[in-house]
mmCIF file of C-alpha atoms and ligand atoms in Angstrom:
data_model
loop_
_atom_site.group_PDB
_atom_site.id
_atom_site.type_symbol
_atom_site.label_atom_id
_atom_site.label_comp_id
_atom_site.label_asym_id
_atom_site.label_seq_id
_atom_site.Cartn_x
_atom_site.Cartn_y
_atom_site.Cartn_z
ATOM 1 C CA UNK A 7 -24.021 14.211 -8.995
ATOM 2 C CA UNK A 8 -23.872 10.909 -6.964
ATOM 3 C CA UNK A 9 -24.021 8.781 -9.855
ATOM 4 C CA UNK A 10 -24.230 5.586 -7.182
ATOM 5 C CA UNK A 11 -20.763 3.298 -5.565
ATOM 6 C CA UNK A 12 -17.637 2.095 -7.755
ATOM 7 C CA UNK A 13 -16.722 -1.195 -7.775
ATOM 8 C CA UNK A 14 -13.435 -3.021 -8.033
ATOM 9 C CA UNK A 15 -14.033 -4.545 -10.903
ATOM 10 C CA UNK A 16 -11.270 -6.299 -11.335
ATOM 11 C CA UNK A 17 -7.693 -6.546 -9.130
ATOM 12 C CA UNK A 18 -4.002 -8.244 -10.183
ATOM 13 C CA UNK A 19 -0.977 -7.866 -8.524
ATOM 14 C CA UNK A 20 2.419 -8.344 -9.541
ATOM 15 C CA UNK A 21 5.225 -8.674 -6.988
ATOM 16 C CA UNK A 22 9.405 -9.278 -8.254
ATOM 17 C CA UNK A 23 11.132 -12.144 -8.702
ATOM 18 C CA UNK A 24 14.171 -11.961 -6.214
ATOM 19 C CA UNK A 25 13.527 -12.830 -2.554
ATOM 20 C CA UNK A 26 16.106 -11.432 -0.006
ATOM 21 C CA UNK A 27 15.102 -13.486 3.510
ATOM 22 C CA UNK A 28 16.122 -12.671 6.920
ATOM 23 C CA UNK A 29 19.244 -14.623 7.019
ATOM 24 C CA UNK A 30 20.318 -12.943 3.500
ATOM 25 C CA UNK A 31 20.103 -9.167 5.614
ATOM 26 C CA UNK A 32 21.911 -11.086 8.116
ATOM 27 C CA UNK A 33 24.707 -11.421 5.699
ATOM 28 C CA UNK A 34 25.039 -7.413 4.782
ATOM 29 C CA UNK A 35 23.444 -5.578 8.572
ATOM 30 C CA UNK A 36 23.818 -6.677 12.235
ATOM 31 C CA UNK A 37 20.360 -8.107 12.408
ATOM 32 C CA UNK A 38 19.016 -11.592 13.471
ATOM 33 C CA UNK A 39 16.358 -13.349 11.640
ATOM 34 C CA UNK A 40 14.983 -13.667 15.190
ATOM 35 C CA UNK A 41 15.032 -10.101 16.236
ATOM 36 C CA UNK A 42 13.262 -8.821 12.667
ATOM 37 C CA UNK A 43 10.895 -12.188 13.124
ATOM 38 C CA UNK A 44 10.393 -11.858 16.463
ATOM 39 C CA UNK A 45 9.800 -6.659 16.373
ATOM 40 C CA UNK A 46 7.938 -6.847 12.428
ATOM 41 C CA UNK A 47 6.873 -10.793 11.893
ATOM 42 C CA UNK A 48 8.397 -10.082 8.476
ATOM 43 C CA UNK A 49 10.443 -13.402 7.469
ATOM 44 C CA UNK A 50 11.176 -12.614 3.847
ATOM 45 C CA UNK A 51 10.573 -9.572 1.308
ATOM 46 C CA UNK A 52 10.627 -9.133 -2.916
ATOM 47 C CA UNK A 53 12.977 -6.459 -4.650
ATOM 48 C CA UNK A 54 13.608 -5.750 -7.559
ATOM 49 C CA UNK A 55 17.000 -6.510 -9.991
ATOM 50 C CA UNK A 56 18.580 -4.025 -12.303
ATOM 51 C CA UNK A 57 17.037 -0.943 -12.986
ATOM 52 C CA UNK A 58 13.506 -1.980 -12.308
ATOM 53 C CA UNK A 59 11.695 0.964 -11.297
ATOM 54 C CA UNK A 60 7.978 1.599 -9.529
ATOM 55 C CA UNK A 61 6.054 1.734 -13.344
ATOM 56 C CA UNK A 62 7.675 -1.540 -14.369
ATOM 57 C CA UNK A 63 5.892 -3.312 -11.253
ATOM 58 C CA UNK A 64 2.769 -1.143 -11.510
ATOM 59 C CA UNK A 65 2.409 -2.124 -15.550
ATOM 60 C CA UNK A 66 2.433 -6.611 -14.942
ATOM 61 C CA UNK A 67 -0.212 -5.419 -12.492
ATOM 62 C CA UNK A 68 -2.226 -3.762 -14.817
ATOM 63 C CA UNK A 69 -2.690 -5.922 -17.245
ATOM 64 C CA UNK A 70 -3.684 -8.406 -15.190
ATOM 65 C CA UNK A 71 -6.474 -6.721 -13.337
ATOM 66 C CA UNK A 72 -7.716 -5.786 -16.367
ATOM 67 C CA UNK A 73 -7.310 -9.685 -17.689
ATOM 68 C CA UNK A 74 -9.257 -10.577 -14.167
ATOM 69 C CA UNK A 75 -11.466 -7.794 -15.334
ATOM 70 C CA UNK A 76 -12.739 -8.468 -18.678
ATOM 71 C CA UNK A 77 -11.886 -5.017 -19.940
ATOM 72 C CA UNK A 78 -9.757 -3.974 -22.362
ATOM 73 C CA UNK A 79 -7.189 -1.128 -21.978
ATOM 74 C CA UNK A 80 -9.101 0.950 -24.580
ATOM 75 C CA UNK A 81 -11.769 1.107 -22.124
ATOM 76 C CA UNK A 82 -9.598 2.688 -19.113
ATOM 77 C CA UNK A 83 -11.231 7.040 -18.454
ATOM 78 C CA UNK A 84 -7.916 6.796 -16.187
ATOM 79 C CA UNK A 85 -4.985 5.867 -14.966
ATOM 80 C CA UNK A 86 -4.865 6.709 -11.400
ATOM 81 C CA UNK A 87 -0.957 6.159 -9.868
ATOM 82 C CA UNK A 88 -0.432 5.810 -6.111
ATOM 83 C CA UNK A 89 3.265 5.517 -5.768
ATOM 84 C CA UNK A 90 6.157 6.667 -2.335
ATOM 85 C CA UNK A 91 8.860 6.009 -4.875
ATOM 86 C CA UNK A 92 7.739 7.707 -8.357
ATOM 87 C CA UNK A 93 9.774 6.746 -10.959
ATOM 88 C CA UNK A 94 10.332 10.205 -11.216
ATOM 89 C CA UNK A 95 9.331 13.659 -9.861
ATOM 90 C CA UNK A 96 7.705 14.479 -13.187
ATOM 91 C CA UNK A 97 6.120 12.779 -15.747
ATOM 92 C CA UNK A 98 4.120 11.233 -13.273
ATOM 93 C CA UNK A 99 3.844 7.187 -13.542
ATOM 94 C CA UNK A 100 1.133 6.720 -14.669
ATOM 95 C CA UNK A 101 1.810 8.429 -17.334
ATOM 96 C CA UNK A 102 5.080 6.545 -17.402
ATOM 97 C CA UNK A 103 2.494 2.817 -17.227
ATOM 98 C CA UNK A 104 0.258 4.268 -19.887
ATOM 99 C CA UNK A 105 2.229 4.610 -22.784
ATOM 100 C CA UNK A 106 3.818 1.391 -21.784
ATOM 101 C CA UNK A 107 0.038 -0.026 -21.757
ATOM 102 C CA UNK A 108 -0.176 1.775 -24.755
ATOM 103 C CA UNK A 109 -3.203 3.947 -23.813
ATOM 104 C CA UNK A 110 -3.576 6.376 -26.167
ATOM 105 C CA UNK A 111 -7.448 8.112 -24.627
ATOM 106 C CA UNK A 112 -7.034 7.981 -20.504
ATOM 107 C CA UNK A 113 -6.244 10.891 -18.266
ATOM 108 C CA UNK A 114 -3.301 10.205 -15.933
ATOM 109 C CA UNK A 115 -2.308 11.606 -12.437
ATOM 110 C CA UNK A 116 -0.371 10.269 -9.789
ATOM 111 C CA UNK A 117 -0.936 10.672 -6.112
ATOM 112 C CA UNK A 118 1.632 10.942 -2.838
ATOM 113 C CA UNK A 119 0.344 10.041 0.392
ATOM 114 C CA UNK A 120 3.201 7.114 1.008
ATOM 115 C CA UNK A 121 1.407 4.055 2.214
ATOM 116 C CA UNK A 122 -1.639 5.745 3.003
ATOM 117 C CA UNK A 123 -1.823 6.171 -0.715
ATOM 118 C CA UNK A 124 -3.922 2.821 -1.743
ATOM 119 C CA UNK A 125 -6.281 4.906 0.935
ATOM 120 C CA UNK A 126 -5.714 7.944 -0.477
ATOM 121 C CA UNK A 127 -6.096 6.666 -3.773
ATOM 122 C CA UNK A 128 -9.226 4.465 -4.143
ATOM 123 C CA UNK A 129 -11.262 7.116 -2.562
ATOM 124 C CA UNK A 130 -9.469 9.965 -5.067
ATOM 125 C CA UNK A 131 -10.507 7.307 -8.057
ATOM 126 C CA UNK A 132 -13.832 5.863 -6.864
ATOM 127 C CA UNK A 133 -15.684 9.951 -6.459
ATOM 128 C CA UNK A 134 -14.937 9.411 -10.645
ATOM 129 C CA UNK A 135 -16.961 6.916 -10.549
ATOM 130 C CA UNK A 136 -19.289 8.480 -8.320
ATOM 131 C CA UNK A 137 -19.997 12.029 -10.214
ATOM 132 C CA UNK A 138 -20.019 9.852 -13.300
ATOM 133 C CA UNK A 139 -17.046 11.632 -14.707
ATOM 134 C CA UNK A 140 -15.993 8.217 -15.296
ATOM 135 C CA UNK A 141 -17.139 4.776 -16.622
ATOM 136 C CA UNK A 142 -13.506 2.449 -15.919
ATOM 137 C CA UNK A 143 -10.576 3.684 -13.895
ATOM 138 C CA UNK A 144 -7.326 2.061 -13.628
ATOM 139 C CA UNK A 145 -5.671 2.341 -10.149
ATOM 140 C CA UNK A 146 -2.692 0.724 -9.092
ATOM 141 C CA UNK A 147 -0.664 1.123 -5.676
ATOM 142 C CA UNK A 148 3.308 0.203 -6.566
ATOM 143 C CA UNK A 149 6.504 1.018 -5.227
ATOM 144 C CA UNK A 150 10.070 0.270 -5.642
ATOM 145 C CA UNK A 151 10.573 1.137 -1.862
ATOM 146 C CA UNK A 152 14.350 -0.952 -2.012
ATOM 147 C CA UNK A 153 15.218 1.143 -4.439
ATOM 148 C CA UNK A 154 15.725 4.001 -1.688
ATOM 149 C CA UNK A 155 17.323 1.994 0.502
ATOM 150 C CA UNK A 156 20.184 2.377 3.240
ATOM 151 C CA UNK A 157 20.796 -1.292 2.861
ATOM 152 C CA UNK A 158 23.980 -0.167 5.504
ATOM 153 C CA UNK A 159 20.200 1.143 8.004
ATOM 154 C CA UNK A 160 19.242 -1.735 10.268
ATOM 155 C CA UNK A 161 16.302 0.008 11.524
ATOM 156 C CA UNK A 162 14.857 0.641 7.913
ATOM 157 C CA UNK A 163 16.452 -2.257 5.726
ATOM 158 C CA UNK A 164 14.122 -4.881 7.354
ATOM 159 C CA UNK A 165 11.404 -3.696 6.947
ATOM 160 C CA UNK A 166 10.904 -2.886 2.930
ATOM 161 C CA UNK A 167 9.848 -4.814 0.050
ATOM 162 C CA UNK A 168 8.605 -4.215 -3.497
ATOM 163 C CA UNK A 169 5.038 -4.838 -5.535
ATOM 164 C CA UNK A 170 2.481 -4.018 -7.325
ATOM 165 C CA UNK A 171 -2.049 -5.057 -6.625
ATOM 166 C CA UNK A 172 -4.029 -2.921 -8.936
ATOM 167 C CA UNK A 173 -7.771 -2.081 -9.246
ATOM 168 C CA UNK A 174 -10.108 -1.943 -12.327
ATOM 169 C CA UNK A 175 -13.332 0.146 -10.756
ATOM 170 C CA UNK A 176 -16.268 0.406 -12.062
ATOM 171 C CA UNK A 177 -20.073 1.558 -11.112
ATOM 172 C CA UNK A 178 -21.623 -0.990 -8.968
ATOM 173 C CA UNK A 179 -24.452 -1.773 -8.070
ATOM 174 C CA UNK A 180 -26.306 -0.244 -4.329
ATOM 175 C CA UNK A 181 -25.457 -0.917 -0.621
ATOM 176 C CA UNK A 182 -22.243 -2.732 -2.721
ATOM 177 C CA UNK A 183 -18.763 -1.273 -3.489
ATOM 178 C CA UNK A 184 -16.831 2.097 -1.345
ATOM 179 C CA UNK A 185 -18.776 2.383 1.333
ATOM 180 C CA UNK A 186 -17.473 5.305 3.115
ATOM 181 C CA UNK A 187 -13.485 6.074 3.426
ATOM 182 C CA UNK A 188 -12.269 8.019 6.064
ATOM 183 C CA UNK A 189 -9.153 10.057 5.464
ATOM 184 C CA UNK A 190 -6.869 12.304 7.555
ATOM 185 C CA UNK A 191 -2.994 13.707 8.166
ATOM 186 C CA UNK A 192 -0.804 15.539 10.500
ATOM 187 C CA UNK A 193 1.813 17.390 8.181
ATOM 188 C CA UNK A 194 3.495 18.182 11.696
ATOM 189 C CA UNK A 195 5.388 14.405 11.852
ATOM 190 C CA UNK A 196 6.470 15.307 8.297
ATOM 191 C CA UNK A 197 9.529 14.449 9.390
ATOM 192 C CA UNK A 198 9.217 11.144 11.533
ATOM 193 C CA UNK A 199 9.391 9.228 7.522
ATOM 194 C CA UNK A 200 10.527 10.967 4.862
ATOM 195 C CA UNK A 201 13.106 10.709 1.657
ATOM 196 C CA UNK A 202 15.047 14.078 2.176
ATOM 197 C CA UNK A 203 16.557 14.585 -1.519
ATOM 198 C CA UNK A 204 15.936 14.661 -4.984
ATOM 199 C CA UNK A 205 13.086 17.457 -4.416
ATOM 200 C CA UNK A 206 12.971 20.927 -4.474
ATOM 201 C CA UNK A 207 14.314 21.215 -0.737
ATOM 202 C CA UNK A 208 18.096 19.506 -1.348
ATOM 203 C CA UNK A 209 17.728 18.495 -5.411
ATOM 204 C CA UNK A 210 20.491 15.444 -5.932
ATOM 205 C CA UNK A 211 23.760 17.107 -5.601
ATOM 206 C CA UNK A 212 27.849 16.383 -4.358
ATOM 207 C CA UNK A 213 26.617 17.209 -0.754
ATOM 208 C CA UNK A 214 23.299 15.443 -0.419
ATOM 209 C CA UNK A 215 24.174 11.829 -1.684
ATOM 210 C CA UNK A 216 26.999 12.567 0.582
ATOM 211 C CA UNK A 217 24.638 13.122 3.050
ATOM 212 C CA UNK A 218 23.204 10.026 2.368
ATOM 213 C CA UNK A 219 19.603 12.008 2.242
ATOM 214 C CA UNK A 220 18.407 10.282 -0.647
ATOM 215 C CA UNK A 221 17.965 7.350 1.780
ATOM 216 C CA UNK A 222 14.817 6.595 3.372
ATOM 217 C CA UNK A 223 14.869 7.968 6.930
ATOM 218 C CA UNK A 224 12.451 6.910 9.856
ATOM 219 C CA UNK A 225 12.686 6.981 13.728
ATOM 220 C CA UNK A 226 10.552 3.829 14.174
ATOM 221 C CA UNK A 227 9.358 3.931 17.476
ATOM 222 C CA UNK A 228 7.957 7.154 17.176
ATOM 223 C CA UNK A 229 5.914 5.669 14.058
ATOM 224 C CA UNK A 230 4.909 2.328 15.500
ATOM 225 C CA UNK A 231 3.722 4.954 17.685
ATOM 226 C CA UNK A 232 1.694 6.622 15.828
ATOM 227 C CA UNK A 233 0.303 3.996 13.778
ATOM 228 C CA UNK A 234 -1.013 1.656 16.619
ATOM 229 C CA UNK A 235 -3.187 4.921 18.173
ATOM 230 C CA UNK A 236 -4.481 6.088 14.275
ATOM 231 C CA UNK A 237 -5.513 2.468 13.364
ATOM 232 C CA UNK A 238 -8.493 1.712 15.357
ATOM 233 C CA UNK A 239 -9.440 5.294 15.459
ATOM 234 C CA UNK A 240 -9.088 5.042 11.196
ATOM 235 C CA UNK A 241 -11.171 1.996 11.313
ATOM 236 C CA UNK A 242 -13.975 2.764 13.782
ATOM 237 C CA UNK A 243 -14.391 6.247 11.997
ATOM 238 C CA UNK A 244 -15.089 4.363 8.425
ATOM 239 C CA UNK A 245 -16.722 1.839 10.643
ATOM 240 C CA UNK A 246 -19.192 4.922 11.835
ATOM 241 C CA UNK A 247 -19.434 6.645 8.428
ATOM 242 C CA UNK A 248 -20.626 3.754 6.721
ATOM 243 C CA UNK A 249 -23.116 2.263 9.634
ATOM 244 C CA UNK A 250 -21.524 -0.492 10.495
ATOM 245 C CA UNK A 251 -19.489 -1.988 12.943
ATOM 246 C CA UNK A 252 -16.661 -3.936 14.362
ATOM 247 C CA UNK A 253 -19.153 -6.740 14.032
ATOM 248 C CA UNK A 254 -20.042 -6.613 11.066
ATOM 249 C CA UNK A 255 -16.078 -6.822 9.324
ATOM 250 C CA UNK A 256 -15.590 -10.104 7.840
ATOM 251 C CA UNK A 257 -12.381 -9.401 6.479
ATOM 252 C CA UNK A 258 -9.284 -6.399 7.827
ATOM 253 C CA UNK A 259 -7.091 -5.478 4.971
ATOM 254 C CA UNK A 260 -4.441 -3.184 7.222
ATOM 255 C CA UNK A 261 -1.391 -1.637 5.786
ATOM 256 C CA UNK A 262 1.247 -4.761 6.172
ATOM 257 C CA UNK A 263 4.163 -2.992 7.818
ATOM 258 C CA UNK A 264 4.613 -4.579 11.408
ATOM 259 C CA UNK A 265 3.094 -7.394 12.919
ATOM 260 C CA UNK A 266 3.064 -5.760 16.109
ATOM 261 C CA UNK A 267 1.547 -2.580 15.444
ATOM 262 C CA UNK A 268 -0.911 -4.862 12.979
ATOM 263 C CA UNK A 269 -2.266 -7.400 16.191
ATOM 264 C CA UNK A 270 -2.671 -4.624 18.794
ATOM 265 C CA UNK A 271 -5.067 -2.335 16.132
ATOM 266 C CA UNK A 272 -6.930 -5.576 15.885
ATOM 267 C CA UNK A 273 -7.040 -6.027 19.690
ATOM 268 C CA UNK A 274 -8.805 -2.623 20.171
ATOM 269 C CA UNK A 275 -10.964 -3.023 17.904
ATOM 270 C CA UNK A 276 -11.735 -6.599 19.373
ATOM 271 C CA UNK A 277 -11.414 -8.254 16.210
ATOM 272 C CA UNK A 278 -10.523 -11.681 15.720
ATOM 273 C CA UNK A 279 -7.080 -12.385 14.515
ATOM 274 C CA UNK A 280 -8.973 -15.242 11.854
ATOM 275 C CA UNK A 281 -10.563 -12.152 9.939
ATOM 276 C CA UNK A 282 -7.424 -9.873 10.078
ATOM 277 C CA UNK A 283 -5.856 -10.405 6.877
ATOM 278 C CA UNK A 284 -1.495 -11.038 7.177
ATOM 279 C CA UNK A 285 1.076 -11.461 4.329
ATOM 280 C CA UNK A 286 3.775 -9.138 6.119
ATOM 281 C CA UNK A 287 5.505 -12.558 6.620
ATOM 282 C CA UNK A 288 6.339 -12.578 2.760
ATOM 283 C CA UNK A 289 6.300 -9.180 1.570
ATOM 284 C CA UNK A 290 7.803 -7.106 3.953
ATOM 285 C CA UNK A 291 6.451 -3.579 3.633
ATOM 286 C CA UNK A 292 5.287 -2.947 0.136
ATOM 287 C CA UNK A 293 4.333 0.603 1.038
ATOM 288 C CA UNK A 294 1.278 1.466 -1.320
ATOM 289 C CA UNK A 295 0.875 -2.273 -2.688
ATOM 290 C CA UNK A 296 0.753 -4.571 0.824
ATOM 291 C CA UNK A 297 -3.690 -3.832 1.231
ATOM 292 C CA UNK A 298 -3.806 -5.303 -2.644
ATOM 293 C CA UNK A 299 -1.646 -7.743 -1.748
ATOM 294 C CA UNK A 300 -3.496 -9.036 1.202
ATOM 295 C CA UNK A 301 -6.573 -8.436 0.030
ATOM 296 C CA UNK A 302 -5.458 -10.812 -3.046
ATOM 297 C CA UNK A 303 -4.477 -14.044 -0.736
ATOM 298 C CA UNK A 304 -8.153 -14.113 -0.539
ATOM 299 C CA UNK A 305 -9.504 -13.241 -3.141
ATOM 300 C CA UNK A 306 -7.359 -16.044 -5.529
ATOM 301 C CA UNK A 307 -8.489 -18.036 -3.432
ATOM 302 C CA UNK A 308 -11.954 -17.619 -3.742
ATOM 303 C CA UNK A 309 -12.525 -17.316 0.541
ATOM 304 C CA UNK A 310 -14.253 -14.064 -0.630
ATOM 305 C CA UNK A 311 -18.260 -14.326 -0.634
ATOM 306 C CA UNK A 312 -20.987 -11.843 -2.307
ATOM 307 C CA UNK A 313 -21.879 -9.151 0.545
ATOM 308 C CA UNK A 314 -18.105 -10.148 2.715
ATOM 309 C CA UNK A 315 -17.335 -6.297 4.355
ATOM 310 C CA UNK A 316 -14.142 -6.120 4.111
ATOM 311 C CA UNK A 317 -11.971 -2.911 5.499
ATOM 312 C CA UNK A 318 -8.934 -1.385 4.453
ATOM 313 C CA UNK A 319 -6.552 0.330 6.495
ATOM 314 C CA UNK A 320 -3.409 2.290 5.575
ATOM 315 C CA UNK A 321 -1.216 5.106 7.747
ATOM 316 C CA UNK A 322 1.805 6.160 6.590
ATOM 317 C CA UNK A 323 3.800 9.001 6.767
ATOM 318 C CA UNK A 324 2.513 12.848 6.362
ATOM 319 C CA UNK A 325 1.816 12.012 8.433
ATOM 320 C CA UNK A 326 -1.562 10.298 6.615
ATOM 321 C CA UNK A 327 -3.512 8.039 8.390
ATOM 322 C CA UNK A 328 -7.070 6.538 6.691
ATOM 323 C CA UNK A 329 -9.681 3.471 6.121
ATOM 324 C CA UNK A 330 -11.899 2.012 3.190
ATOM 325 C CA UNK A 331 -15.360 0.058 3.965
ATOM 326 C CA UNK A 332 -15.826 -2.150 0.578
ATOM 327 C CA UNK A 333 -19.228 -4.448 0.360
ATOM 328 C CA UNK A 334 -18.114 -7.274 -2.703
ATOM 329 C CA UNK A 335 -19.893 -7.952 -4.819
HETATM 330 N N1 COA B 412 17.896 -6.063 13.937
HETATM 331 C C1 COA B 412 18.724 -6.253 15.727
HETATM 332 N N2 COA B 412 18.811 -5.217 16.214
HETATM 333 C C2 COA B 412 17.931 -3.375 16.257
HETATM 334 C C3 COA B 412 17.419 -3.796 14.700
HETATM 335 C C4 COA B 412 16.955 -4.691 13.764
HETATM 336 N N3 COA B 412 17.376 -5.114 12.525
HETATM 337 N N4 COA B 412 16.657 -3.267 14.670
HETATM 338 C C5 COA B 412 16.757 -1.812 15.069
HETATM 339 N N5 COA B 412 17.630 -3.130 17.155
HETATM 340 C C6 COA B 412 18.084 -2.166 17.938
HETATM 341 C C7 COA B 412 17.677 -0.985 18.112
HETATM 342 O O1 COA B 412 19.617 -0.314 18.108
HETATM 343 C C8 COA B 412 18.067 -1.082 19.597
HETATM 344 O O2 COA B 412 18.954 -1.568 20.657
HETATM 345 P P1 COA B 412 19.901 -0.661 21.736
HETATM 346 O O3 COA B 412 18.693 -1.476 22.461
HETATM 347 O O4 COA B 412 20.343 -1.515 21.917
HETATM 348 O O5 COA B 412 20.044 0.776 21.573
HETATM 349 C C9 COA B 412 17.081 -1.646 19.874
HETATM 350 O O6 COA B 412 17.105 -3.451 18.981
HETATM 351 C C10 COA B 412 15.695 -1.740 20.018
HETATM 352 O O7 COA B 412 15.703 -0.946 19.065
HETATM 353 P P2 COA B 412 13.675 -0.217 19.148
HETATM 354 O O8 COA B 412 13.886 1.102 17.433
HETATM 355 O O9 COA B 412 13.489 0.492 20.669
HETATM 356 O O10 COA B 412 13.166 -1.096 17.830
HETATM 357 P P3 COA B 412 12.025 -1.515 18.263
HETATM 358 O O11 COA B 412 11.114 -1.948 19.125
HETATM 359 O O12 COA B 412 10.938 -0.308 18.131
HETATM 360 O O13 COA B 412 11.869 -1.989 16.233
HETATM 361 C C11 COA B 412 11.420 -1.418 14.819
HETATM 362 C C12 COA B 412 12.414 -1.252 15.535
HETATM 363 C C13 COA B 412 11.999 -0.179 13.408
HETATM 364 C C14 COA B 412 10.858 -2.434 13.986
HETATM 365 C C15 COA B 412 9.789 -0.250 15.315
HETATM 366 O O14 COA B 412 10.317 0.523 15.863
HETATM 367 C C16 COA B 412 8.290 -0.123 13.760
HETATM 368 O O15 COA B 412 7.953 -0.958 13.514
HETATM 369 N N6 COA B 412 8.033 1.185 13.835
HETATM 370 C C17 COA B 412 6.750 1.507 12.676
HETATM 371 C C18 COA B 412 8.508 1.318 11.025
HETATM 372 C C19 COA B 412 6.742 1.205 10.242
HETATM 373 O O16 COA B 412 5.513 0.996 10.667
HETATM 374 N N7 COA B 412 7.063 1.952 9.123
HETATM 375 C C20 COA B 412 6.557 2.067 8.246
HETATM 376 C C21 COA B 412 5.251 3.421 8.271
HETATM 377 S S1 COA B 412 4.509 3.285 7.095
#
């Protein structure tokens, strides 16, 4: 049964305090501020310190979203966390967040779609509202990606940062909220971006540590080609499903991986740069948190108007990719 669309009733974000600049990276690894800026667009990123885990980033973002929506934690029916870097294999990060928020009644589970997790998760979370199964869903994208980085690998360590973003989802008026979603995957590209060890394939062992299998591994140029290809495709497919065109977009909010991927996607779609939200210069690639962190920049400055059409587009390991079309209300 279709019960009406899901809408964003409130949002919140959180980033760790510590800033790691490109110049500081120059001291750790053979790179330069100039190379990072021109090849990626990144200037600095936030990084967790000590034993801070993904749930520690998710909780303040969730609290901010609940406050923004004027919703008490006891009203939340489901906590869904999209995380590429969960606290543990199990229990789910969603259950750890539930505990830290002192939520008693809510269901809780994680969703794994790597850097496309926010787009996949928003789609999944919304369906609980659309079917009428739940009234209030707390959906969080959170990642402490830098906990898995090999700081000697200049091909990956310059790209990632840590952060979290959360939405409180509730039913929206007809014609508003989530209008459409397009999700895709191609498991034949699974080897291009991965953390090989820590799962049942290579459980953590002396050997796995020695071989560095617990770090992020990436074939950068292949992932780059993939991202450039699927970005415009995902946006176009989601727009088609919503019965809209590129000209209807007020803001395109892309996953923040590399400015060259974003510029190429925007150019191929024929969308002007003013409509494309970019903040990767300050945060780098925060995986599942990058779309809400970028959206929040618009939200907090009051730029979003009722009726604005927003498109979220994501891509990442799996390989996975997808897009959501949202009408703001
Ligand atoms: N600093 C300086 N030089 C670097 C470097 C760094 N951090 N990283 C790579 N290089 C060097 C390479 O060793 C290579 O040198 P060589 O020509 O002497 O062999 C040269 O720069 C070009 O390397 P290449 O890998 O072709 O660079 P690139 O332009 O493809 O940029 C990435 C590399 C990683 C920035 C780019 O491939 C990328 O962004 N890929 C997608 C990553 C991504 O988005 N992942 C997440 C998806 S969710």
